[in-house]
Coordinates of N, CA and C in Angstrom, one line a residue:
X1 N -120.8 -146.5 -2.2 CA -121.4 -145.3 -1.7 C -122.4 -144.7 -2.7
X2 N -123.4 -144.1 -2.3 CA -124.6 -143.7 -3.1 C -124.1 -142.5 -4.1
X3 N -124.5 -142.7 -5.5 CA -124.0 -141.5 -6.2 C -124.5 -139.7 -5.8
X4 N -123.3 -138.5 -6.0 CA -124.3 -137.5 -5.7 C -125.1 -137.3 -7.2
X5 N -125.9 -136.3 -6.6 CA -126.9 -136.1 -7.6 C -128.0 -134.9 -7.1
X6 N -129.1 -134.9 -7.6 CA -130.2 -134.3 -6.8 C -130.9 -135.1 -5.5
X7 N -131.3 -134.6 -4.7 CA -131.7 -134.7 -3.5 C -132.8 -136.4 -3.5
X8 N -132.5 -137.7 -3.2 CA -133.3 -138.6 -3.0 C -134.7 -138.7 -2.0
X9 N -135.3 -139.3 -2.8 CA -136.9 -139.3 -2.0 C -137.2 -140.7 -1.0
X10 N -135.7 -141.0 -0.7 CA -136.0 -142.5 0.5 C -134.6 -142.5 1.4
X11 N -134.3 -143.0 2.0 CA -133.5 -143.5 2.8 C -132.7 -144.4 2.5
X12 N -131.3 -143.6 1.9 CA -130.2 -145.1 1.0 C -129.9 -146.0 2.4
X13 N -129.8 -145.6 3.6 CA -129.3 -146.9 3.8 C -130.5 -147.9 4.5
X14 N -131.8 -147.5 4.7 CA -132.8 -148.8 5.1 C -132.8 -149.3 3.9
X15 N -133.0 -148.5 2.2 CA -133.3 -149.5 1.1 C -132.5 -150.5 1.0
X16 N -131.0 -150.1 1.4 CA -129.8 -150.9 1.2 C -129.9 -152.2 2.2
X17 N -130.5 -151.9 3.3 CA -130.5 -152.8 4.6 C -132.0 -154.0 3.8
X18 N -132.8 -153.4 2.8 CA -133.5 -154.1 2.3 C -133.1 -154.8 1.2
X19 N -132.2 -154.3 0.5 CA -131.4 -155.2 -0.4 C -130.9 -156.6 0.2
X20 N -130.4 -155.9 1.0 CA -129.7 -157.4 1.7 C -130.5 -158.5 2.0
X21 N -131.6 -158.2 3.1 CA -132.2 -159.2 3.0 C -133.1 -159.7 2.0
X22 N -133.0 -159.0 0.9 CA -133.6 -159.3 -0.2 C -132.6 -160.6 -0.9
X23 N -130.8 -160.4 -1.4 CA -129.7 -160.8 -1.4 C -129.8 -162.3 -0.3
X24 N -129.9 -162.1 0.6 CA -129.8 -163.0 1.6 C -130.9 -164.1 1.5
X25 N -132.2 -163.7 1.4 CA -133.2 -164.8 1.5 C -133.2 -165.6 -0.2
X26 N -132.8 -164.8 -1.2 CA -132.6 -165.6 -2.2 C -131.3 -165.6 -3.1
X27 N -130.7 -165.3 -2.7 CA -129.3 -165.7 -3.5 C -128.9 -164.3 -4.2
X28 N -127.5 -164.1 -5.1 CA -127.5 -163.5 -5.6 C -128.4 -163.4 -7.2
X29 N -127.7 -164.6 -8.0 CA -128.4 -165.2 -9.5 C -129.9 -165.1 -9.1
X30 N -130.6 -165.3 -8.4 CA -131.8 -165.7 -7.9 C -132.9 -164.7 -7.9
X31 N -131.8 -163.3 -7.3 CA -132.7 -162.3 -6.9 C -133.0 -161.1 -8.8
X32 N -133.8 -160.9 -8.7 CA -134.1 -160.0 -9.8 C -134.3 -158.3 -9.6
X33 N -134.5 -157.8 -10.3 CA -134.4 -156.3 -10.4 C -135.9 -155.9 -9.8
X34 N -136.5 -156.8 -9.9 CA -138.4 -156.5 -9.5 C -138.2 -156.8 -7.9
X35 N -137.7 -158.2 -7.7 CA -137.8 -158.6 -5.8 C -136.9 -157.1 -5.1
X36 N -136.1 -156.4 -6.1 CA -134.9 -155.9 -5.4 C -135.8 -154.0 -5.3
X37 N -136.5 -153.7 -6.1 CA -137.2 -152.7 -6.1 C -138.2 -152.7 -5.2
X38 N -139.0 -154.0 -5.3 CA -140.2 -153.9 -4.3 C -140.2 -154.0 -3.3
X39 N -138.9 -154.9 -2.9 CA -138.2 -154.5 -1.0 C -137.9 -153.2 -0.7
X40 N -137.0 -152.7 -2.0 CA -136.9 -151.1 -1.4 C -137.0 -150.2 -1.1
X41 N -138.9 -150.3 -1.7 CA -139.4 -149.3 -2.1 C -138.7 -148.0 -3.1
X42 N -138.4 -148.5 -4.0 CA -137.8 -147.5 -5.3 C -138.5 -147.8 -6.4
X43 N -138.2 -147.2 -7.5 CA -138.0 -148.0 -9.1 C -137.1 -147.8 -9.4
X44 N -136.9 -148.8 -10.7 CA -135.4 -148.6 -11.5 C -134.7 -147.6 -11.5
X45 N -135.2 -146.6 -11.6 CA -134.3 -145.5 -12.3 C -133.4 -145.3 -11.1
X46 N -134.4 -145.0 -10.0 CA -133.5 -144.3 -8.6 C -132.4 -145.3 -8.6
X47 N -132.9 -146.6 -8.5 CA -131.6 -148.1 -7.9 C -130.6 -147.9 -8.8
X48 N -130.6 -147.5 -9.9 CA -129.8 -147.2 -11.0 C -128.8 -145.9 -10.7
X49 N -129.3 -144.8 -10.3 CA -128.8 -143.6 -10.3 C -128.4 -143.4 -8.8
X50 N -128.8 -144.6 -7.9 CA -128.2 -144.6 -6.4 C -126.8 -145.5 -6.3
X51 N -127.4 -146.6 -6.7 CA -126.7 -147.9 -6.4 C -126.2 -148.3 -7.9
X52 N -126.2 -148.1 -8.9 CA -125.9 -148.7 -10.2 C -126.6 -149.7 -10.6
X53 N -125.8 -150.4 -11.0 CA -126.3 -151.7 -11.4 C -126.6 -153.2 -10.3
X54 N -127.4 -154.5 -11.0 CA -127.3 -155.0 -10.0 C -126.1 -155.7 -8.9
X55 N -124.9 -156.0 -10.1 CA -123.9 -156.3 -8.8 C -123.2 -155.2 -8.6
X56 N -123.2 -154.2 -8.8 CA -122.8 -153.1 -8.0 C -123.5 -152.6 -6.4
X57 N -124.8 -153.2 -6.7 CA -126.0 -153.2 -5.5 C -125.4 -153.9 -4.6
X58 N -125.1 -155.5 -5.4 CA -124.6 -156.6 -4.4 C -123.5 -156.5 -3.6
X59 N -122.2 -155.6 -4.3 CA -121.1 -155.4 -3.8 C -121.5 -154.3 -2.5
X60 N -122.2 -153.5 -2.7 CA -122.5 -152.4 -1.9 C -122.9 -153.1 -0.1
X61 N -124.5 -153.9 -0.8 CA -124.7 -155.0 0.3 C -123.4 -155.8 0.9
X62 N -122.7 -156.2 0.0 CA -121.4 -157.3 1.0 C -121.1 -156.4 1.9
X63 N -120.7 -154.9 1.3 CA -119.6 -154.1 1.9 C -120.2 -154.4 3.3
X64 N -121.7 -153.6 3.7 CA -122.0 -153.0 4.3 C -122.5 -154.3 5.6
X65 N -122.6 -155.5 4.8 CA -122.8 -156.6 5.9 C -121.4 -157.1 6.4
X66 N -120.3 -156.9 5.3 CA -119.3 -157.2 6.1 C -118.6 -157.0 7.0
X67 N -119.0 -154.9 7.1 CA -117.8 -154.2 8.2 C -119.0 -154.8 9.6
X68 N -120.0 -154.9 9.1 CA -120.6 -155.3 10.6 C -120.6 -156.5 11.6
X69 N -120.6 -157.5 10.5 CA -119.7 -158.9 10.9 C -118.7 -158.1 11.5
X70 N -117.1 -157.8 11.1 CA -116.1 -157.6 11.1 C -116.4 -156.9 13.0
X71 N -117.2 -155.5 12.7 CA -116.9 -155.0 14.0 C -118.0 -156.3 15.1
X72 N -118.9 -157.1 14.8 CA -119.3 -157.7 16.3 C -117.9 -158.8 16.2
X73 N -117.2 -159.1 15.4 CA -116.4 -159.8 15.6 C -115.1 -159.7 16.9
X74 N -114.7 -158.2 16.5 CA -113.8 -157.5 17.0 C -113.8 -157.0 18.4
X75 N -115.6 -157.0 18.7 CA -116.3 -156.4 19.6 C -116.4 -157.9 20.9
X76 N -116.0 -159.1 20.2 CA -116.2 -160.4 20.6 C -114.8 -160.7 21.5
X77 N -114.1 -160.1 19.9 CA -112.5 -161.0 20.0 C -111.7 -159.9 21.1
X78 N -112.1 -158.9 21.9 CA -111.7 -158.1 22.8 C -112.6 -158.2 24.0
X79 N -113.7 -159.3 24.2 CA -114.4 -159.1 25.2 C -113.4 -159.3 26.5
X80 N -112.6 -160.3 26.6 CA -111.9 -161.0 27.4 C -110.8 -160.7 27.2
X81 N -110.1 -160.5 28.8 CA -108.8 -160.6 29.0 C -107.6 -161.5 28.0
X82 N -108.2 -162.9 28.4 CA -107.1 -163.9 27.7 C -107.8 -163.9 26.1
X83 N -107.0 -164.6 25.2 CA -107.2 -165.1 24.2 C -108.0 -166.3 24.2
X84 N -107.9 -167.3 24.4 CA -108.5 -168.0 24.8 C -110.4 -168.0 25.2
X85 N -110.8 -167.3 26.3 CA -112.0 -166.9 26.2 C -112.0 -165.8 25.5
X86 N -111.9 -165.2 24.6 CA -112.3 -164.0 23.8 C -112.3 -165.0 22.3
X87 N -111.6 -165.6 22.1 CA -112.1 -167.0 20.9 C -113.6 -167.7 21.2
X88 N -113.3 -167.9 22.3 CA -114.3 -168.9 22.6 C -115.9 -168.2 22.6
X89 N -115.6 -166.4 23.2 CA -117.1 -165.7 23.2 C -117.2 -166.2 21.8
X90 N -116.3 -165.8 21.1 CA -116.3 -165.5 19.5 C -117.0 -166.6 18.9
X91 N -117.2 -167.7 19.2 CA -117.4 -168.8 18.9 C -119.2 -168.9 19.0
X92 N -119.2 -168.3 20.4 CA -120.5 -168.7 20.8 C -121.4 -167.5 20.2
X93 N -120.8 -166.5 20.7 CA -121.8 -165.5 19.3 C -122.0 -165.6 18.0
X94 N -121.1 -166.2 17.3 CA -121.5 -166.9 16.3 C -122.3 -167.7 16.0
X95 N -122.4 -168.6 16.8 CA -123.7 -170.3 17.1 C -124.9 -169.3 17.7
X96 N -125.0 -168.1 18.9 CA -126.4 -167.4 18.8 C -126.8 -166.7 18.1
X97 N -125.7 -166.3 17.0 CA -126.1 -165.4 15.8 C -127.3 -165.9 15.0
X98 N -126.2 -167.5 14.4 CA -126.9 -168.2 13.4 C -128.4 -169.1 14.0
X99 N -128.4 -169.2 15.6 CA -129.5 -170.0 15.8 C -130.9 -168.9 15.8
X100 N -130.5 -167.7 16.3 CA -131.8 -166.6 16.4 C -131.8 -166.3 15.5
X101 N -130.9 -166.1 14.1 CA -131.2 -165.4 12.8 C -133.1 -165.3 12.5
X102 N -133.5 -165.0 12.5 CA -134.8 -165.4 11.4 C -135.0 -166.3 10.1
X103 N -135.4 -167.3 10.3 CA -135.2 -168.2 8.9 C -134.2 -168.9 9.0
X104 N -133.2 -168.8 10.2 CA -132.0 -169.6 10.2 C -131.2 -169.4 8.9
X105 N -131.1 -167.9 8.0 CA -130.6 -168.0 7.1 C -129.2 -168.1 6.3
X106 N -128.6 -168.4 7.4 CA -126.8 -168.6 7.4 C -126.3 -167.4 7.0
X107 N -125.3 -167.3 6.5 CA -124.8 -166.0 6.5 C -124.3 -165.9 4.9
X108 N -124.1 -164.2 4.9 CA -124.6 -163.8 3.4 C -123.2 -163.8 2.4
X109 N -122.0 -163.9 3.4 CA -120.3 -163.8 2.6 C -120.5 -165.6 2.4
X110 N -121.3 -166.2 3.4 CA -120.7 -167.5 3.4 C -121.9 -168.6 2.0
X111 N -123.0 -168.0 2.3 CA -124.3 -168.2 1.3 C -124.0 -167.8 -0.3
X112 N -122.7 -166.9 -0.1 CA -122.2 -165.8 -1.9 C -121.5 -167.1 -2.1
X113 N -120.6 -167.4 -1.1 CA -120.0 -168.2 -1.8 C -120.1 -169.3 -2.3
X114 N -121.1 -170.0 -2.3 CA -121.3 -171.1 -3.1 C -122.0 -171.0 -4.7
X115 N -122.6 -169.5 -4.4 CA -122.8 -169.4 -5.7 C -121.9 -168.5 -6.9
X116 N -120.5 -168.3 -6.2 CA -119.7 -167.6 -6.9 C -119.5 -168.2 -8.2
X117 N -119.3 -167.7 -9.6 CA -119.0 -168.1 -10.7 C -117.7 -167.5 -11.6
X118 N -117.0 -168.3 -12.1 CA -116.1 -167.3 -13.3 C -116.1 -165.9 -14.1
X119 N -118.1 -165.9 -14.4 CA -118.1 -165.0 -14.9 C -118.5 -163.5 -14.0
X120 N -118.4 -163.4 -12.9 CA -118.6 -162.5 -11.6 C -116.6 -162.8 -10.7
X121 N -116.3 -162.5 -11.4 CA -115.2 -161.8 -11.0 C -114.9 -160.8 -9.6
X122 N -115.5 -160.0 -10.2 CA -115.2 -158.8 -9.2 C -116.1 -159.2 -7.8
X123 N -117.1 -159.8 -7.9 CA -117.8 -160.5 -6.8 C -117.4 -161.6 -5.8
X124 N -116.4 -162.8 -6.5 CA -115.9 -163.1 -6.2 C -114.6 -163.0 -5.2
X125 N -113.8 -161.7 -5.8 CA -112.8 -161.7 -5.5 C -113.0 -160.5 -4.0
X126 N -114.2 -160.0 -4.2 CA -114.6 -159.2 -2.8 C -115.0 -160.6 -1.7
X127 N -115.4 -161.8 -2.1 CA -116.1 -162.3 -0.9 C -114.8 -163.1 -0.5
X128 N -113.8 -163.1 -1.4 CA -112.4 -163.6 -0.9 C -111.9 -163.0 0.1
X129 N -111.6 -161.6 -0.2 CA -111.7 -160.5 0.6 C -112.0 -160.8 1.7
X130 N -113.3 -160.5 2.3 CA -114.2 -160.3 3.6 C -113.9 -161.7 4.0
X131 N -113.5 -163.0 3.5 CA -113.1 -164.2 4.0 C -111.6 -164.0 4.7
X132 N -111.0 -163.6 4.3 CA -109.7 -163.1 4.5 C -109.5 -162.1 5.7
X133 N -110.4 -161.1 5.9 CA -110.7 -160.1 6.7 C -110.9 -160.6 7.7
X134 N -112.2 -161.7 7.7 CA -112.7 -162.4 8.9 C -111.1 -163.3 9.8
X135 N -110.5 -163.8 9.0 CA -109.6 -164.5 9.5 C -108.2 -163.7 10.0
X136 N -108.1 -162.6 9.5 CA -107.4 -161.4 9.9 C -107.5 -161.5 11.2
X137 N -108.8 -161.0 11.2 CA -109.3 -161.1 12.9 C -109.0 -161.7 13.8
X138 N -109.0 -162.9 13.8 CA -108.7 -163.9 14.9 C -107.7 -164.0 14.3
X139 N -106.8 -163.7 13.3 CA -104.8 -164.0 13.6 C -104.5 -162.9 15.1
X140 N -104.6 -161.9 14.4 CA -104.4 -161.0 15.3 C -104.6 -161.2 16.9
X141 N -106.0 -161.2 17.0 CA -106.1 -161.5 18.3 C -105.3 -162.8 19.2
X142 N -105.0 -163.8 18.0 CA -104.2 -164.7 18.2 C -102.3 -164.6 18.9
X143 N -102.5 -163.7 17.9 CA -101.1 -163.1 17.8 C -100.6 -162.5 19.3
X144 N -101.8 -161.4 19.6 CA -101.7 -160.7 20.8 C -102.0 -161.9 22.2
X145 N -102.4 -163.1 21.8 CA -102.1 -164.1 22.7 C -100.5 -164.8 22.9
X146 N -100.1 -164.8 21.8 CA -98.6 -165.1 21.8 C -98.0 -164.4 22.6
X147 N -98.3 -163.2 22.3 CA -97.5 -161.8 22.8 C -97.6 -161.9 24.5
X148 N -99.0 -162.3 24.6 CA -99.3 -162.5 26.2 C -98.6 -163.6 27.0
X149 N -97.8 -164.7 26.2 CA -97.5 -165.5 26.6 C -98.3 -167.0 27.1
X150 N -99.8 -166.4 26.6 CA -100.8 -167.4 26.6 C -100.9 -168.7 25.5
X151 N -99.7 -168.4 24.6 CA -100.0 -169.6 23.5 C -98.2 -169.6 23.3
X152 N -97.8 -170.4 22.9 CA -96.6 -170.7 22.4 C -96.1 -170.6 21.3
X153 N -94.5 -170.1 21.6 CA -94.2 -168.9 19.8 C -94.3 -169.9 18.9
X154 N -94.8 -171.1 19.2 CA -94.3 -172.1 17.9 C -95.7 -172.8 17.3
X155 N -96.5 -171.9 18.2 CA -98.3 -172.2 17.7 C -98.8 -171.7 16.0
X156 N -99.2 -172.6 15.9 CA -99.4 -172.2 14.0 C -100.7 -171.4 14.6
X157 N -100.8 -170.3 14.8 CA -101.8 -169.4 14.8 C -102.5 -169.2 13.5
X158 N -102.2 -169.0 12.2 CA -102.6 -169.2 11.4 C -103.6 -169.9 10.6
X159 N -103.2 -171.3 10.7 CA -104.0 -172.6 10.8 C -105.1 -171.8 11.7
X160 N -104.9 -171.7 13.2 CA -105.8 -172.1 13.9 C -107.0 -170.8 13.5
X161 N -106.4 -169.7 12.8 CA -107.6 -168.8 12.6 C -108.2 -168.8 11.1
X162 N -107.6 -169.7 10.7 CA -108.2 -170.4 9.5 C -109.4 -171.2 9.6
X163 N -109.1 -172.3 10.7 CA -110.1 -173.1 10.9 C -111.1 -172.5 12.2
X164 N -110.9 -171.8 12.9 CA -112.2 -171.1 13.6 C -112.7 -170.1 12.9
X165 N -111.9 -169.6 11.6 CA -113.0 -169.2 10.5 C -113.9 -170.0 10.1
X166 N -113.3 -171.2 9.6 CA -113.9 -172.2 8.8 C -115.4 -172.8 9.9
X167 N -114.8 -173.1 10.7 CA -116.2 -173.2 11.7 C -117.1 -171.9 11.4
X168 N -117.1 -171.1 11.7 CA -117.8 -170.1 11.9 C -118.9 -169.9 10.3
X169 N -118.2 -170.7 9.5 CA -118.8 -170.8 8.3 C -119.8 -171.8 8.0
X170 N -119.4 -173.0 8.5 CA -119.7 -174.6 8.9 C -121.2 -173.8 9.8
X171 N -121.1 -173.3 10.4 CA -122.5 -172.9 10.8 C -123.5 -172.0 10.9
X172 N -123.1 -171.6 9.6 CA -123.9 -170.8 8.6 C -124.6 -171.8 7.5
X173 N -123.4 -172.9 6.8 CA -124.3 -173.7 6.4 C -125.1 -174.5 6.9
X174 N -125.0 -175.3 8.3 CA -126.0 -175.9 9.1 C -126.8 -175.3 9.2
X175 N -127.0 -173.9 9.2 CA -128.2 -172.5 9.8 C -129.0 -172.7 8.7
X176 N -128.7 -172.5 7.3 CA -129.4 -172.4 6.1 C -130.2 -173.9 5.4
X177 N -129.3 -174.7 5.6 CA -129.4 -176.2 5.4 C -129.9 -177.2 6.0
X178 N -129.9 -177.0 7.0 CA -130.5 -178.1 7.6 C -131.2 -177.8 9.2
X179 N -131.0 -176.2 9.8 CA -131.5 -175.7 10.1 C -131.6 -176.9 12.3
X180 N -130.7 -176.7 12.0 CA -130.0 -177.4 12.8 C -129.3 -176.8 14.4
X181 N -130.0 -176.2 15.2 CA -129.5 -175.1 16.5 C -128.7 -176.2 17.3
X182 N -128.6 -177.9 17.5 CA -128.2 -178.1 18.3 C -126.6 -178.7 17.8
X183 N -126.5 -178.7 16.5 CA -125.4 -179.1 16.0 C -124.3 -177.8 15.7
X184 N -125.3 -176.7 15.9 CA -124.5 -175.3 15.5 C -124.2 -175.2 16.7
X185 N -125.0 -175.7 18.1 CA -123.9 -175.1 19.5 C -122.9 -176.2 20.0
X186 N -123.1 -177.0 18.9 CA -122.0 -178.4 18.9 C -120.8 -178.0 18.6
X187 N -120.7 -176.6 17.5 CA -119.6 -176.5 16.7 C -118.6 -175.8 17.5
X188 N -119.6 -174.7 18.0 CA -118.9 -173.9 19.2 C -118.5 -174.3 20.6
X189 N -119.0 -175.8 20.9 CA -118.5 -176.2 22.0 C -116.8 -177.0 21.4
X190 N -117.3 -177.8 20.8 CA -116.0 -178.7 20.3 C -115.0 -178.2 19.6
X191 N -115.4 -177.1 19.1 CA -114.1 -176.4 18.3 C -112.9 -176.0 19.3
X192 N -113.2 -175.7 20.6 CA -112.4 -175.0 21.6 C -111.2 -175.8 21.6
X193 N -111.5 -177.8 21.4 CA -111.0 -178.9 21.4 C -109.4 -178.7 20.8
X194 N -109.7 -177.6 19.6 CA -108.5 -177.4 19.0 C -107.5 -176.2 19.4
X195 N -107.8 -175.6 20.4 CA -106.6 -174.9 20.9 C -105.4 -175.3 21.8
X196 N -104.1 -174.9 21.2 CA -103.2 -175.8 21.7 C -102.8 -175.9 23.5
X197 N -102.3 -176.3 23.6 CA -101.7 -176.5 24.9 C -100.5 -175.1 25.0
X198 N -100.5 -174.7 26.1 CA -99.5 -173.1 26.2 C -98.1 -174.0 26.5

């Protein structure tokens, strides 16, 4: 949250929305205090006395890209009556997410994580978090499929919202890597493969 103080001369959350894609197109280690001011239109002092420091910036950016993920997630995983097609939107908004992105630039919990280190702790342990959150997601919704009698009480729902997390990740790195639209609507078609029989 932005510190109080005296009255600011910009807009915390477009600068913030600039951080990100600042965060996003080069990394966290990558990005510097100069790329991170010139996107925001600020200088130091403000970014300092708004946002703190730089991983304090970064944590701010996860938060704020996370709950958004989280809610088109949620906004997916309730399109549909069954369980079953409300996975499966889930799936495909994901594969049109990452194919229209701009730059194809995969996604920003899933891009942190490879460059997570020992010495970023607390950064870390947030993108564990929002990994965790994401899979929250689809237990639940899973769950409320059991409940429906659409999946069987003896369905490792867990697994299974593990690994349609893990897809959903799988093509973020195809997005950023190899830049790949037809192998990302590959993921979402074939992953479906894995849901069990009722």
């Amino acid at each position: 949250m932005p510190r109080m103080g005296r009255p600011r001369e910009f807009d915390w959350e477009t600068a913030l929305d600039r951080a990100i894609d600042t965060f996003y197109a080069k990394g966290y280690e990558a990005t510097t205090l100069d790329d991170l001011t010139a996107a925001m239109g600020i200088k130091r002092p403000s970014l300092y006395a708004t946002f703190g420091n730089k991983e304090a910036l970064f944590l701010q950016a996860l938060e704020r890209y996370g709950e958004r993920a989280a809610l088109e997630a949620q906004t997916a995983l309730t399109s549909h009556r069954h369980a079953r097609e409300s996975v499966e939107a889930f799936l495909y908004l994901a594969a049109e997410w990452h194919v229209q992105r701009s730059r194809m630039m995969g996604c920003l919990i899933a891009n942190s994580s490879s460059d997570c280190r020992e010495e970023q702790p607390t950064i870390c342990k947030r993108i564990q978090q929002l990994h965790q959150r994401n899979e929250e997601i689809l237990y639940q919704r899973l769950q409320q499929g059991i409940e429906a009698g659409e999946l069987s009480q003896n369905a490792d729902i867990r697994g299974l919202a593990q690994f349609f997390n893990g897809v959903t990740q799988g093509m973020a790195v195809l997005a950023r890597g190899q830049h790949n639209p037809e192998a990302i609507w590959n993921m979402a078609k074939f992953s479906m493969g894995a849901w069990p029989d009722s």
